[in-house]
PDB file of C-alpha atoms and ligand atoms in Angstrom:
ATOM      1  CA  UNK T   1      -2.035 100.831  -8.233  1.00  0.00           C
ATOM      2  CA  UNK T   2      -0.490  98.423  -5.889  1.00  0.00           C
ATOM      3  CA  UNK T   3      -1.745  98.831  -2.311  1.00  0.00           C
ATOM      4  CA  UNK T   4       2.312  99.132  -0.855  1.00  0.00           C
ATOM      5  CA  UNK T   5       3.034 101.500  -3.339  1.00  0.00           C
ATOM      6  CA  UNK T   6      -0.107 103.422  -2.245  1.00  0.00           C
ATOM      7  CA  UNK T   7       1.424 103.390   1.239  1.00  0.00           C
ATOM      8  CA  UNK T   8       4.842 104.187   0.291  1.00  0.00           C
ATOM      9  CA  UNK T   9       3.178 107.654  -1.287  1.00  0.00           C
ATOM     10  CA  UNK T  10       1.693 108.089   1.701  1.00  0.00           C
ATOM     11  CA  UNK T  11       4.802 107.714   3.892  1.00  0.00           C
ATOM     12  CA  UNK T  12       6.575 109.962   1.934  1.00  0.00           C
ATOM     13  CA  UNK T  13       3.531 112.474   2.080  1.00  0.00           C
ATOM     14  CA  UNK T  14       3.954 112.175   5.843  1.00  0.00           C
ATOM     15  CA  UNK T  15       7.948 111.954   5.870  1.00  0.00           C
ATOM     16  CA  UNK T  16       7.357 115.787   3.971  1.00  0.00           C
ATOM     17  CA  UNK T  17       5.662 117.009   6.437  1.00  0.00           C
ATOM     18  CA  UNK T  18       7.278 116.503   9.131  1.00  0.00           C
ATOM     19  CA  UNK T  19      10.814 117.534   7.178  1.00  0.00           C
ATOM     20  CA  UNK T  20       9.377 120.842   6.243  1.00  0.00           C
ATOM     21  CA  UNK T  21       8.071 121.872   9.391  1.00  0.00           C
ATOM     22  CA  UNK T  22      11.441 123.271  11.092  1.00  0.00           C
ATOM     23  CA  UNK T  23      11.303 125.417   7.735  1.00  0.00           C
ATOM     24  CA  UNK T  24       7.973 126.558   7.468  1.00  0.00           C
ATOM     25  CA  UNK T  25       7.732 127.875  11.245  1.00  0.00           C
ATOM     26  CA  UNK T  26      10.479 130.571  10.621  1.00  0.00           C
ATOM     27  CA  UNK T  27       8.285 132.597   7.735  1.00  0.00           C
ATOM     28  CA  UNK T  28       5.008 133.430   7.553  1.00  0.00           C
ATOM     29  CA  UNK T  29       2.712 132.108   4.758  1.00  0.00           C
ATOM     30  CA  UNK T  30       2.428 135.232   2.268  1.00  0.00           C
ATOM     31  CA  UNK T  31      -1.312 135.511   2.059  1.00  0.00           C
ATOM     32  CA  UNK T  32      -3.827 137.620   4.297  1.00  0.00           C
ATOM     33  CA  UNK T  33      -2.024 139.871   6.621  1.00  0.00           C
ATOM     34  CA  UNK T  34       1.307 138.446   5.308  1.00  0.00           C
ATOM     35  CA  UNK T  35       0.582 139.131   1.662  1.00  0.00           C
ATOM     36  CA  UNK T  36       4.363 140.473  -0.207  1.00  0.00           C
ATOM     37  CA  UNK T  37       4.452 141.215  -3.631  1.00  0.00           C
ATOM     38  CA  UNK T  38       8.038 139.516  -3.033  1.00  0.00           C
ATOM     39  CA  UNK T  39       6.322 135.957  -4.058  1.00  0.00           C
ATOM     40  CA  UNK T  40       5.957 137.388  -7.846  1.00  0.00           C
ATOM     41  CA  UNK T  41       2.240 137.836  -9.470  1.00  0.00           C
ATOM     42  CA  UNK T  42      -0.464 138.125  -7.347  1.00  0.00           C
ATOM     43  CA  UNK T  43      -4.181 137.296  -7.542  1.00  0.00           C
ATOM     44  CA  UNK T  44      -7.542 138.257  -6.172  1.00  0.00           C
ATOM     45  CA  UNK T  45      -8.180 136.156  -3.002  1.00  0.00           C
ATOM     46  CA  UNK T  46     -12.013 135.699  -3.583  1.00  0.00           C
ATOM     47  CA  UNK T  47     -10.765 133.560  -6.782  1.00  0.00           C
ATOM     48  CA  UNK T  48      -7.556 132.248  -4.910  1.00  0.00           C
ATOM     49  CA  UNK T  49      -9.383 130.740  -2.495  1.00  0.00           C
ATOM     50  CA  UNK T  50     -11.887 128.952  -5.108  1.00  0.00           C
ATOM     51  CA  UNK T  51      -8.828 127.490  -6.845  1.00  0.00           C
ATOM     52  CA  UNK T  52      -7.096 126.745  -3.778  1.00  0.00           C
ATOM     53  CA  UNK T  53      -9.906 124.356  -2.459  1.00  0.00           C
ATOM     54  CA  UNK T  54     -11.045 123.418  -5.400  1.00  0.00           C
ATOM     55  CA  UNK T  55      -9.320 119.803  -5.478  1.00  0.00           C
ATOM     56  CA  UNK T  56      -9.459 118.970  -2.071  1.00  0.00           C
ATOM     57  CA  UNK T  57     -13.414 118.400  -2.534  1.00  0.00           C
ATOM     58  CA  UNK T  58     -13.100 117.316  -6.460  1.00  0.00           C
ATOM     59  CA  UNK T  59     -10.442 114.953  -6.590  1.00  0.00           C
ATOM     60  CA  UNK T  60     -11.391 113.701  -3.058  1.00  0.00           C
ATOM     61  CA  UNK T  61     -15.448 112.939  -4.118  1.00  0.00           C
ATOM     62  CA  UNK T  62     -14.038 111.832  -7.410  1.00  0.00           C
ATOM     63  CA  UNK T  63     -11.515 109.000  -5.998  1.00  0.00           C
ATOM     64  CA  UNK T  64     -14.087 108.047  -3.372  1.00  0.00           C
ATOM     65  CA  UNK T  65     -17.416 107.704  -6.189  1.00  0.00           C
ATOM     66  CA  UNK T  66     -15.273 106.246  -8.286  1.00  0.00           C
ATOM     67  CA  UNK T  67     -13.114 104.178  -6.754  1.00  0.00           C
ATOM     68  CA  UNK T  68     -13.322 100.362  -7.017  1.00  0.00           C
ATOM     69  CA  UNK T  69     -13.474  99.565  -3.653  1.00  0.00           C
ATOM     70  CA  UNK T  70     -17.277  98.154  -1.752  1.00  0.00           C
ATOM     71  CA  UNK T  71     -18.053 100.710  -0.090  1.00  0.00           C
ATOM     72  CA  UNK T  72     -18.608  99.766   3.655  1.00  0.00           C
ATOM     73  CA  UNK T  73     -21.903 101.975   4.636  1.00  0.00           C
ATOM     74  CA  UNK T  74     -19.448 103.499   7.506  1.00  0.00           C
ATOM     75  CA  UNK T  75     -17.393 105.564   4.753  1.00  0.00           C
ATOM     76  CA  UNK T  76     -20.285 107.301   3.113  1.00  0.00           C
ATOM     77  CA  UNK T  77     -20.171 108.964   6.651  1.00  0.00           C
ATOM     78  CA  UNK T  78     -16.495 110.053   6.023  1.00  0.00           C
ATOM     79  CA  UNK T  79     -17.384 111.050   2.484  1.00  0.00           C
ATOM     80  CA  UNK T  80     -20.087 112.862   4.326  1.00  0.00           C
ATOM     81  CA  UNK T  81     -17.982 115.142   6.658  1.00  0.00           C
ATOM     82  CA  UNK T  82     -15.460 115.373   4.420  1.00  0.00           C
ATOM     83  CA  UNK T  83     -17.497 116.838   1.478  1.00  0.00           C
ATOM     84  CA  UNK T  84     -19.590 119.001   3.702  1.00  0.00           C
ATOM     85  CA  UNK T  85     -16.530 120.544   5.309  1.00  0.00           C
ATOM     86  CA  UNK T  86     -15.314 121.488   1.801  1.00  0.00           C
ATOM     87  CA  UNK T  87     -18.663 122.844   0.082  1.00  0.00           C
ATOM     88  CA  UNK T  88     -18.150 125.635   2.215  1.00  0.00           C
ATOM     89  CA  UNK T  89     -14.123 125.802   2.287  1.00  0.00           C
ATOM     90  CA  UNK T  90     -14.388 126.321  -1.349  1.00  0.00           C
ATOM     91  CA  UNK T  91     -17.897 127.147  -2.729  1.00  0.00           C
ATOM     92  CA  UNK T  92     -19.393 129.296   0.458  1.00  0.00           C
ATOM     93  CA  UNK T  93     -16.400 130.814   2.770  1.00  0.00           C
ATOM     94  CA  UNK T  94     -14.364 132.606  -0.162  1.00  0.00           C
ATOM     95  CA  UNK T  95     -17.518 134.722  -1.654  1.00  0.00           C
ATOM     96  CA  UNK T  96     -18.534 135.703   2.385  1.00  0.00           C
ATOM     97  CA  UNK T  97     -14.714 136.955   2.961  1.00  0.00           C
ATOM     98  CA  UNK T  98     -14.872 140.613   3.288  1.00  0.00           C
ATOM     99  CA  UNK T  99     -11.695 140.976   0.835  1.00  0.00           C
ATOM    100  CA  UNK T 100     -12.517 143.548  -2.361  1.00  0.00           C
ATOM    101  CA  UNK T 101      -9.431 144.757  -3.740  1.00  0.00           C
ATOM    102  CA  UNK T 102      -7.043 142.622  -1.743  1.00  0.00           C
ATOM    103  CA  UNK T 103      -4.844 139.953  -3.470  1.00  0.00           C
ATOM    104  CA  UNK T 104      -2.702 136.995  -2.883  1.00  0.00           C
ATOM    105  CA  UNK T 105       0.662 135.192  -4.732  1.00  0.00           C
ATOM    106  CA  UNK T 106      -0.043 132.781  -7.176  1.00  0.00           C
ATOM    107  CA  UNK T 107       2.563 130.648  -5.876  1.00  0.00           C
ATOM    108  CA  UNK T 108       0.486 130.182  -2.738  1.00  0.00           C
ATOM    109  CA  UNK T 109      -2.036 129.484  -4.819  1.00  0.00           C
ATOM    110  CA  UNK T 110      -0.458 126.910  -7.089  1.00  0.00           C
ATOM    111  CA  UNK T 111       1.432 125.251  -3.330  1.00  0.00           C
ATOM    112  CA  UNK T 112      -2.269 124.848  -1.667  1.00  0.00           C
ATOM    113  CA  UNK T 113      -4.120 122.826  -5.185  1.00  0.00           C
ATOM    114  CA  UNK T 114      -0.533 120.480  -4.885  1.00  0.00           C
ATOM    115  CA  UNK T 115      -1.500 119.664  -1.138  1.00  0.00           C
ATOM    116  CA  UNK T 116      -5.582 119.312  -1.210  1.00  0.00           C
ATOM    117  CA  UNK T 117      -4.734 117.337  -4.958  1.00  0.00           C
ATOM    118  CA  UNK T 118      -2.534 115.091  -2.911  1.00  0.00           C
ATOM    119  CA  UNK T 119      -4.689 114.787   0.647  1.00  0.00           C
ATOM    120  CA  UNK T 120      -8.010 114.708  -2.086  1.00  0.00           C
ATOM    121  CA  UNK T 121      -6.510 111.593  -3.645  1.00  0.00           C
ATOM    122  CA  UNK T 122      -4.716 110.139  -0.673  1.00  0.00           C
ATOM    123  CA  UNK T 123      -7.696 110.124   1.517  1.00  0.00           C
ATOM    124  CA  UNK T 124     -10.458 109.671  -1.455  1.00  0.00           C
ATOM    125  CA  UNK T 125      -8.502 106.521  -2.773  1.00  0.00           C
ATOM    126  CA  UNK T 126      -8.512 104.648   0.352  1.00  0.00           C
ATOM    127  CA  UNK T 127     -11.564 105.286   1.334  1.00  0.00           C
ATOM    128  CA  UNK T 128     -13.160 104.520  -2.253  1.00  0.00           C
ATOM    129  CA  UNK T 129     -10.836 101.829  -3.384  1.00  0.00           C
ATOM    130  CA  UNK T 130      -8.824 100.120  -0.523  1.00  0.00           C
ATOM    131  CA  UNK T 131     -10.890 100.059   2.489  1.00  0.00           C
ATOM    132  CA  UNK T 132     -12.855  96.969   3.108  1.00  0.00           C
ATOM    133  CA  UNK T 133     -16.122  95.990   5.365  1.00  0.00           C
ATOM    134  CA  UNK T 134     -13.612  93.984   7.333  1.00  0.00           C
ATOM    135  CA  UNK T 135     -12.096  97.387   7.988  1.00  0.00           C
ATOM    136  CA  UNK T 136     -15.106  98.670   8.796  1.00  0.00           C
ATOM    137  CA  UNK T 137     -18.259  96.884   9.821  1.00  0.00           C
ATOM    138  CA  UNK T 138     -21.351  97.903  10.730  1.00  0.00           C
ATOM    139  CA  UNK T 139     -20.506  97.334  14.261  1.00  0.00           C
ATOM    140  CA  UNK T 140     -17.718 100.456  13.420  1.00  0.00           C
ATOM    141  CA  UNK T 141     -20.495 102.945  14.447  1.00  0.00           C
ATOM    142  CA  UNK T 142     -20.387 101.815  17.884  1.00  0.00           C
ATOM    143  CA  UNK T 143     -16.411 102.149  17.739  1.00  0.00           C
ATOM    144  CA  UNK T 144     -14.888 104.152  19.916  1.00  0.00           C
ATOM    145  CA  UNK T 145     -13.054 105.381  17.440  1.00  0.00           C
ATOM    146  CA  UNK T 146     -15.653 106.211  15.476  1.00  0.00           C
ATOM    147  CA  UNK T 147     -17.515 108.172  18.114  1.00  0.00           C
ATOM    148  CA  UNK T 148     -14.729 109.841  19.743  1.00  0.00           C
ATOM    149  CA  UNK T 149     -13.314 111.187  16.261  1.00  0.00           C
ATOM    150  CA  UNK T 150     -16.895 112.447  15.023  1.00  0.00           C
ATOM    151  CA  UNK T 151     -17.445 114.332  17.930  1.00  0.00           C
ATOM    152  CA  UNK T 152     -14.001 115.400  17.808  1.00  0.00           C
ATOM    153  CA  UNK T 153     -14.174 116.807  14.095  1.00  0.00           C
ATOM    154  CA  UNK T 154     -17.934 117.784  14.749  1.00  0.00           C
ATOM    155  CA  UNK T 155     -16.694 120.063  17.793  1.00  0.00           C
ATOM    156  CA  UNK T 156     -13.633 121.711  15.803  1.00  0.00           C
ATOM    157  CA  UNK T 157     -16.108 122.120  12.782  1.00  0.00           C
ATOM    158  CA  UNK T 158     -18.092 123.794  14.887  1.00  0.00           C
ATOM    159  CA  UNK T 159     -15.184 126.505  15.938  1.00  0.00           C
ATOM    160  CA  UNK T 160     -13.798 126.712  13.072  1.00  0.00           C
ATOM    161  CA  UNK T 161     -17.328 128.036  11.270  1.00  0.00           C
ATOM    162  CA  UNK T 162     -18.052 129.967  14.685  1.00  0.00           C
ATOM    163  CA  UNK T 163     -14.656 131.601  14.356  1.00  0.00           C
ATOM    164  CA  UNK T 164     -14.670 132.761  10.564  1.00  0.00           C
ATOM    165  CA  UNK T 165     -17.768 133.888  11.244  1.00  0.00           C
ATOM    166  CA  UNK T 166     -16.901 136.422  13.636  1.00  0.00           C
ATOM    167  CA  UNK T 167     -13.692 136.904  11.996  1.00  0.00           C
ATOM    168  CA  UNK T 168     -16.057 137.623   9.097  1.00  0.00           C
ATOM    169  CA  UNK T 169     -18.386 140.265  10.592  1.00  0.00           C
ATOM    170  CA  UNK T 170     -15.263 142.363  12.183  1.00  0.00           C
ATOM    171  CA  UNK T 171     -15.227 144.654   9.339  1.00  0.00           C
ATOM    172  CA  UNK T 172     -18.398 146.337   7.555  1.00  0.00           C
ATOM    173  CA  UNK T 173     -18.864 145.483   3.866  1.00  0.00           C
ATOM    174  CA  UNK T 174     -16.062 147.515   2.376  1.00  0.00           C
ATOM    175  CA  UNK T 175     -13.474 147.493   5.007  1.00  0.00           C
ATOM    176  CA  UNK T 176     -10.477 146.074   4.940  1.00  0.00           C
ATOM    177  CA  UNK T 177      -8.651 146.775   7.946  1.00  0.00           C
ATOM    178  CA  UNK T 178      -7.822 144.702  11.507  1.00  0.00           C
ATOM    179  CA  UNK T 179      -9.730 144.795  14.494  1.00  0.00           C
ATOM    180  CA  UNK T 180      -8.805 143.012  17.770  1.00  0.00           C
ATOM    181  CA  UNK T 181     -11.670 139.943  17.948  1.00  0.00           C
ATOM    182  CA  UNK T 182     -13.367 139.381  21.548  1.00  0.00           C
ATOM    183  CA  UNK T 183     -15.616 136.695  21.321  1.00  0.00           C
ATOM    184  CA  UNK T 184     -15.819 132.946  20.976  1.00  0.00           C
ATOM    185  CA  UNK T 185     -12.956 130.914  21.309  1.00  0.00           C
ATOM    186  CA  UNK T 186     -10.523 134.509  20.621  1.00  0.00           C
ATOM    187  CA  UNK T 187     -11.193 135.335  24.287  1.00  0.00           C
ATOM    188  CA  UNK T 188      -8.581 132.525  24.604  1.00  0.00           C
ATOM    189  CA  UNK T 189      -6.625 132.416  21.978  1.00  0.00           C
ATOM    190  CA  UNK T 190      -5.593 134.042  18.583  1.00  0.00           C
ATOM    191  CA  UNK T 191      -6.532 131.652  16.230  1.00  0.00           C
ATOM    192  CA  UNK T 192      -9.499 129.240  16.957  1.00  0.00           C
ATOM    193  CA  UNK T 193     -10.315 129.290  13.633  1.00  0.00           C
ATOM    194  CA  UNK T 194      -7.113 127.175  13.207  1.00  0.00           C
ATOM    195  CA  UNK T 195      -7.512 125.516  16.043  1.00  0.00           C
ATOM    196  CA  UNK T 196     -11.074 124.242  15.020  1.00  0.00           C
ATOM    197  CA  UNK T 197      -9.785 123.153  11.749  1.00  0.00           C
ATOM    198  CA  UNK T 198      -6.614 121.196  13.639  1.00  0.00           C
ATOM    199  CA  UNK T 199      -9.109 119.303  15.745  1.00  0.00           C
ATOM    200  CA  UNK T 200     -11.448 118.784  13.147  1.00  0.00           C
ATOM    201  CA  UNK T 201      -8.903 116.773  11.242  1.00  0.00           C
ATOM    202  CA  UNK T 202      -7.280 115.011  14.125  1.00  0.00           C
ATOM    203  CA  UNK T 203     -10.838 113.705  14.706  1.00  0.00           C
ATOM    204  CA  UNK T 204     -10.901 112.713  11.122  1.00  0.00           C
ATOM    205  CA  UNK T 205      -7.956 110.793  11.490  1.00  0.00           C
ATOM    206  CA  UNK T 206      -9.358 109.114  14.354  1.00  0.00           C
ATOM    207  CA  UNK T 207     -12.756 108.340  13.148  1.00  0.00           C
ATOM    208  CA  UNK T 208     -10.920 106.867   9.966  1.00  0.00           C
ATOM    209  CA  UNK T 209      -8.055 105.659  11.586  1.00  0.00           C
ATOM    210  CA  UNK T 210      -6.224 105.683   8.335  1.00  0.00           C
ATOM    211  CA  UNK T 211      -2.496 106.683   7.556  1.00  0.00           C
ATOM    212  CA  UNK T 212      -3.973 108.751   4.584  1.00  0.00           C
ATOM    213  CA  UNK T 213      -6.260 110.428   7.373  1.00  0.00           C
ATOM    214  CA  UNK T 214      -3.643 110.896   9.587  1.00  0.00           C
ATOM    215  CA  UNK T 215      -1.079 112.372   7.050  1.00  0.00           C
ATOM    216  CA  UNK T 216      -3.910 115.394   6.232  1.00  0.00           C
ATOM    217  CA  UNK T 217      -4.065 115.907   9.845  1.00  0.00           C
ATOM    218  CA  UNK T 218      -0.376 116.297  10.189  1.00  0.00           C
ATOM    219  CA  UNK T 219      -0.495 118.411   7.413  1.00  0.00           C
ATOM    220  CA  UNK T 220      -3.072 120.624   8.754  1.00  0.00           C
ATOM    221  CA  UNK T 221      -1.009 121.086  12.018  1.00  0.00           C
ATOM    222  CA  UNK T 222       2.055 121.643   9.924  1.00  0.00           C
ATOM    223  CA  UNK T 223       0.148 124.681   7.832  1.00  0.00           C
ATOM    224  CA  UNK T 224      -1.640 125.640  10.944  1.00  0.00           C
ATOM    225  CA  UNK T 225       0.552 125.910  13.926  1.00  0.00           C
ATOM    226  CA  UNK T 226       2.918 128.314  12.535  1.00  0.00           C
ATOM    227  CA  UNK T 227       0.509 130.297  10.791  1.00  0.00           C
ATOM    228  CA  UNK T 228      -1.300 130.809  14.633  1.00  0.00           C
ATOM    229  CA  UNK T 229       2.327 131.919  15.892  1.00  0.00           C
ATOM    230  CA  UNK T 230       3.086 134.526  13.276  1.00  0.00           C
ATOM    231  CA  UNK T 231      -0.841 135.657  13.265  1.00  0.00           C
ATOM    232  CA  UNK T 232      -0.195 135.752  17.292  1.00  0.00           C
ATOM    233  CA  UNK T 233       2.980 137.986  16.913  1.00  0.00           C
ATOM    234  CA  UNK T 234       1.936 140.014  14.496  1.00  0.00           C
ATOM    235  CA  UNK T 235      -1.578 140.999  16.642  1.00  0.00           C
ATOM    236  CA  UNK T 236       0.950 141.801  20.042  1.00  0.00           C
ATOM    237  CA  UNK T 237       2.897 144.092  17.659  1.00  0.00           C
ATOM    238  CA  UNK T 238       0.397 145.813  15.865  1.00  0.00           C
ATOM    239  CA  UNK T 239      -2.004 146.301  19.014  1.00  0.00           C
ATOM    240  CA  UNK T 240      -0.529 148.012  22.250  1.00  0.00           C
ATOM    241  CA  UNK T 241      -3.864 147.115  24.017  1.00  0.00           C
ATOM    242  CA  UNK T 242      -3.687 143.433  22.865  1.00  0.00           C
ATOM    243  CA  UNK T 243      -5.240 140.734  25.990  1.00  0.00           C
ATOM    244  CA  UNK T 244      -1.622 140.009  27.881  1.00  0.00           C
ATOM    245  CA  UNK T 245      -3.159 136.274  28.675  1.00  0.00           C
ATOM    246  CA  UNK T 246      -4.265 135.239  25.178  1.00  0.00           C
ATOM    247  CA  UNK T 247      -2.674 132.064  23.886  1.00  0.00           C
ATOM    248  CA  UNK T 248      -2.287 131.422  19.915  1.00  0.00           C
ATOM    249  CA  UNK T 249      -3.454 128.404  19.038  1.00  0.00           C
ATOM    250  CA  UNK T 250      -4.108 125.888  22.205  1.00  0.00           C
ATOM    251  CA  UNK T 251      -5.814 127.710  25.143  1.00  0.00           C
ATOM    252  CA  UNK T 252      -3.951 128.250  28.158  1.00  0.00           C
ATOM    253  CA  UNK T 253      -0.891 125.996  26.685  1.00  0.00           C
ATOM    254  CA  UNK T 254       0.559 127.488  23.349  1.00  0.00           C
TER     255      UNK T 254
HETATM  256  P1  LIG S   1      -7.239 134.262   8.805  1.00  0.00           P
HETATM  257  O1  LIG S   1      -7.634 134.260  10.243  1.00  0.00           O
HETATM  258  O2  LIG S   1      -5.888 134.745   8.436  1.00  0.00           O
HETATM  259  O3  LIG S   1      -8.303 135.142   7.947  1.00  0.00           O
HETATM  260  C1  LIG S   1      -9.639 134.763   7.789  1.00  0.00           C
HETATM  261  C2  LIG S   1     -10.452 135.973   7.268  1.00  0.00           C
HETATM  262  O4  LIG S   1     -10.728 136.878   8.319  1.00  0.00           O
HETATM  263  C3  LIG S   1      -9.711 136.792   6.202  1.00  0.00           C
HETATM  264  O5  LIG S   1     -10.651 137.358   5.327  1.00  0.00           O
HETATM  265  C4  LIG S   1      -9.041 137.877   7.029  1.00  0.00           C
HETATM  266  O6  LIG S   1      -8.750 139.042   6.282  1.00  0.00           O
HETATM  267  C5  LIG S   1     -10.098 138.151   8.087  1.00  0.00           C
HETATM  268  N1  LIG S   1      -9.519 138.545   9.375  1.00  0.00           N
HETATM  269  C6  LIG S   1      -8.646 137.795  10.119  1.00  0.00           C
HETATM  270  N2  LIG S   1      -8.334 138.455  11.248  1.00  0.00           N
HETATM  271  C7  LIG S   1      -9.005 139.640  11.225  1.00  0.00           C
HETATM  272  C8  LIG S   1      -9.072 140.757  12.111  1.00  0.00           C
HETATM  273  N3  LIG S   1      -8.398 140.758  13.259  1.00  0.00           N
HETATM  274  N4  LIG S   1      -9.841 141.820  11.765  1.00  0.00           N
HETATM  275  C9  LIG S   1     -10.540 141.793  10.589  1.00  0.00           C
HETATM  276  N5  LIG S   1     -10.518 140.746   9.706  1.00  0.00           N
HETATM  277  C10 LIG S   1      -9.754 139.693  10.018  1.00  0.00           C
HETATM  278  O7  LIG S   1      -7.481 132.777   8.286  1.00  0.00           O
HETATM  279  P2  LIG S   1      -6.736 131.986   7.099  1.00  0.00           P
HETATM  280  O8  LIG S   1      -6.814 132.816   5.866  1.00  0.00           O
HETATM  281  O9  LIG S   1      -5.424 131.478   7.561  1.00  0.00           O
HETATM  282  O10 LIG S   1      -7.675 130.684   6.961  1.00  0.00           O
HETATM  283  C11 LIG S   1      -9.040 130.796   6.584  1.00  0.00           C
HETATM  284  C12 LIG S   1      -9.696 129.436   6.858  1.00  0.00           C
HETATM  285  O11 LIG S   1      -9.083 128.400   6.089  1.00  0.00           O
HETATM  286  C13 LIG S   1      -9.580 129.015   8.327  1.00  0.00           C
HETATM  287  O12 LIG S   1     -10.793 128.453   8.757  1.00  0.00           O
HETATM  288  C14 LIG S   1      -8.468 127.988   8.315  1.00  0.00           C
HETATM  289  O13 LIG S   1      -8.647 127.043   9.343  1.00  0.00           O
HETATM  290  C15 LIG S   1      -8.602 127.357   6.918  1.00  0.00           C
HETATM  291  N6  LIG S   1      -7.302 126.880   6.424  1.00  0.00           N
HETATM  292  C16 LIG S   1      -7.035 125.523   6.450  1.00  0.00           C
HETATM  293  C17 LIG S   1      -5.803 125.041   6.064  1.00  0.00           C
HETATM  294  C18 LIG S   1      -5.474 123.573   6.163  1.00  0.00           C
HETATM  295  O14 LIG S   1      -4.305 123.210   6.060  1.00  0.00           O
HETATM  296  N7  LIG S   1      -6.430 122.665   6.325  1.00  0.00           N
HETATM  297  C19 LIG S   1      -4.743 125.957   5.577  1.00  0.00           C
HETATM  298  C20 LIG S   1      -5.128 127.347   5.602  1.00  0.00           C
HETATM  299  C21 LIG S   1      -6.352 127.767   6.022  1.00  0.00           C
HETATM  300  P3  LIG S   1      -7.362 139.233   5.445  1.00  0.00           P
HETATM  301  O15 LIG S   1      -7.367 138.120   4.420  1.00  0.00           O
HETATM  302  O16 LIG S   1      -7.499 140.571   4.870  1.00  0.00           O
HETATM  303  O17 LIG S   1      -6.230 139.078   6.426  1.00  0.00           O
END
């Protein structure tokens, strides 16, 4: 493929994005709480999730291993974070869900394996096929960059798996219903589990500082922020006792 018509994907990924947003903030993503048989044919979650992730770490690994590019010892690192990120999205976090019985649309399902196929090959293509050592040298590890954005994406990693796990262990095996979560990051705000993920791929984009990089991480905010507002709503409606001075998604801002 020619490298502008690479980038012309690429902008048009990100040109999406930001189009859809003003549309995507007004309804709430029908899966989880906001499930609706309204979407058509549903499916268990446990297996939705699977397929869901599915491409973001296969197509991703596959365009990076087998991409024609050289290389540069720098983006094994990205491969790295990126793969390790998604062995549990897809092959750990969906079987320790506490979710029997409960189901999700398949058009959800089929929406979510369009945008990980898309960020998998966006993001595995570069880094496997166009990026260069010139790019990235070995003297890219003492980048600022490249520090900054690891520790960055290391940090929201490290909410994001903090805050599924307690989100996890709310309800006994069995259980299906909502509790109000205290600790962590939730003594702040509604979602850290989202916000983890959002800063996670921000650093991404900085460690890579990539347009393919950035586009996921615009995407990620796009599928993110107004899933933390309607998630943040729907907890001061359904709980009279909710914390007045929690935020959603950005503590003590949003
Ligand atoms: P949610 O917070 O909606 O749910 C996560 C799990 O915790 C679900 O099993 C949910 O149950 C359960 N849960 C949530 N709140 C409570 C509560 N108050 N009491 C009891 N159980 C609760 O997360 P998402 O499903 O939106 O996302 C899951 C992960 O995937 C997150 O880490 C998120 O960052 C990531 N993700 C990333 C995206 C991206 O664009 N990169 C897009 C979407 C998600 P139930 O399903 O029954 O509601």
């Amino acid at each position: 493929m020619e490298e502008s018509t690479f980038y012309l994907i690429v902008y048009c990924w990100i040109a999406t994005a930001v189009l859809i947003f003003p549309f995507v903030v007004r309804f709430a993503a029908p899966y989880g709480r906001h499930t609706t048989k309204s979407w058509g044919k549903l499916i268990d979650n446990r297996v939705g999730w699977i397929l869901m992730e599915l491409p973001a770490l296969l197509v991703f690994a596959g365009f990076y291993l087998f991409g024609s590019g050289s290389h540069p010892l720098v983006t094994w690192i990205f491969f790295g974070v990126w793969v390790l990120h998604y062995v549990n999205r897809t092959l750990i976090f969906p079987f320790r869900l506490r979710t029997n019985g409960k189901k999700m649309p398949v058009a959800i399902v089929f929406m979510a394996i369009g945008f990980n196929f898309v960020n998998g090959f966006i993001n595995g293509y570069y880094l496997g096929t166009l990026a260069t050592s010139a790019e990235y040298p070995l003297s890219y590890f003492y980048d600022a960059r490249f520090i900054c954005g690891f520790l960055i994406f290391y940090f929201g990693m490290m909410i994001n798996w903090q805050s599924d796990n307690i989100l996890i262990h709310l309800r006994k095996p069995g259980e299906t219903g909502y509790i109000i979560p205290q600790k962590g990051f939730f003594k702040y705000i509604s979602c850290p589990n989202h916000f983890g993920e959002i800063l996670e791929w921000f650093g991404f984009a900085l460690m890579t500082w990539c347009l393919p990089g950035l586009a996921f991480a615009l995407w990620t905010l796009v599928n993110l922020l107004p899933r933390a507002l309607h998630h943040h709503k729907w907890y001061k409606q359904t709980f009279a006792d909710y914390p007045a001075e929690r935020k959603a998604l950005f503590p003590f801002i949003l």
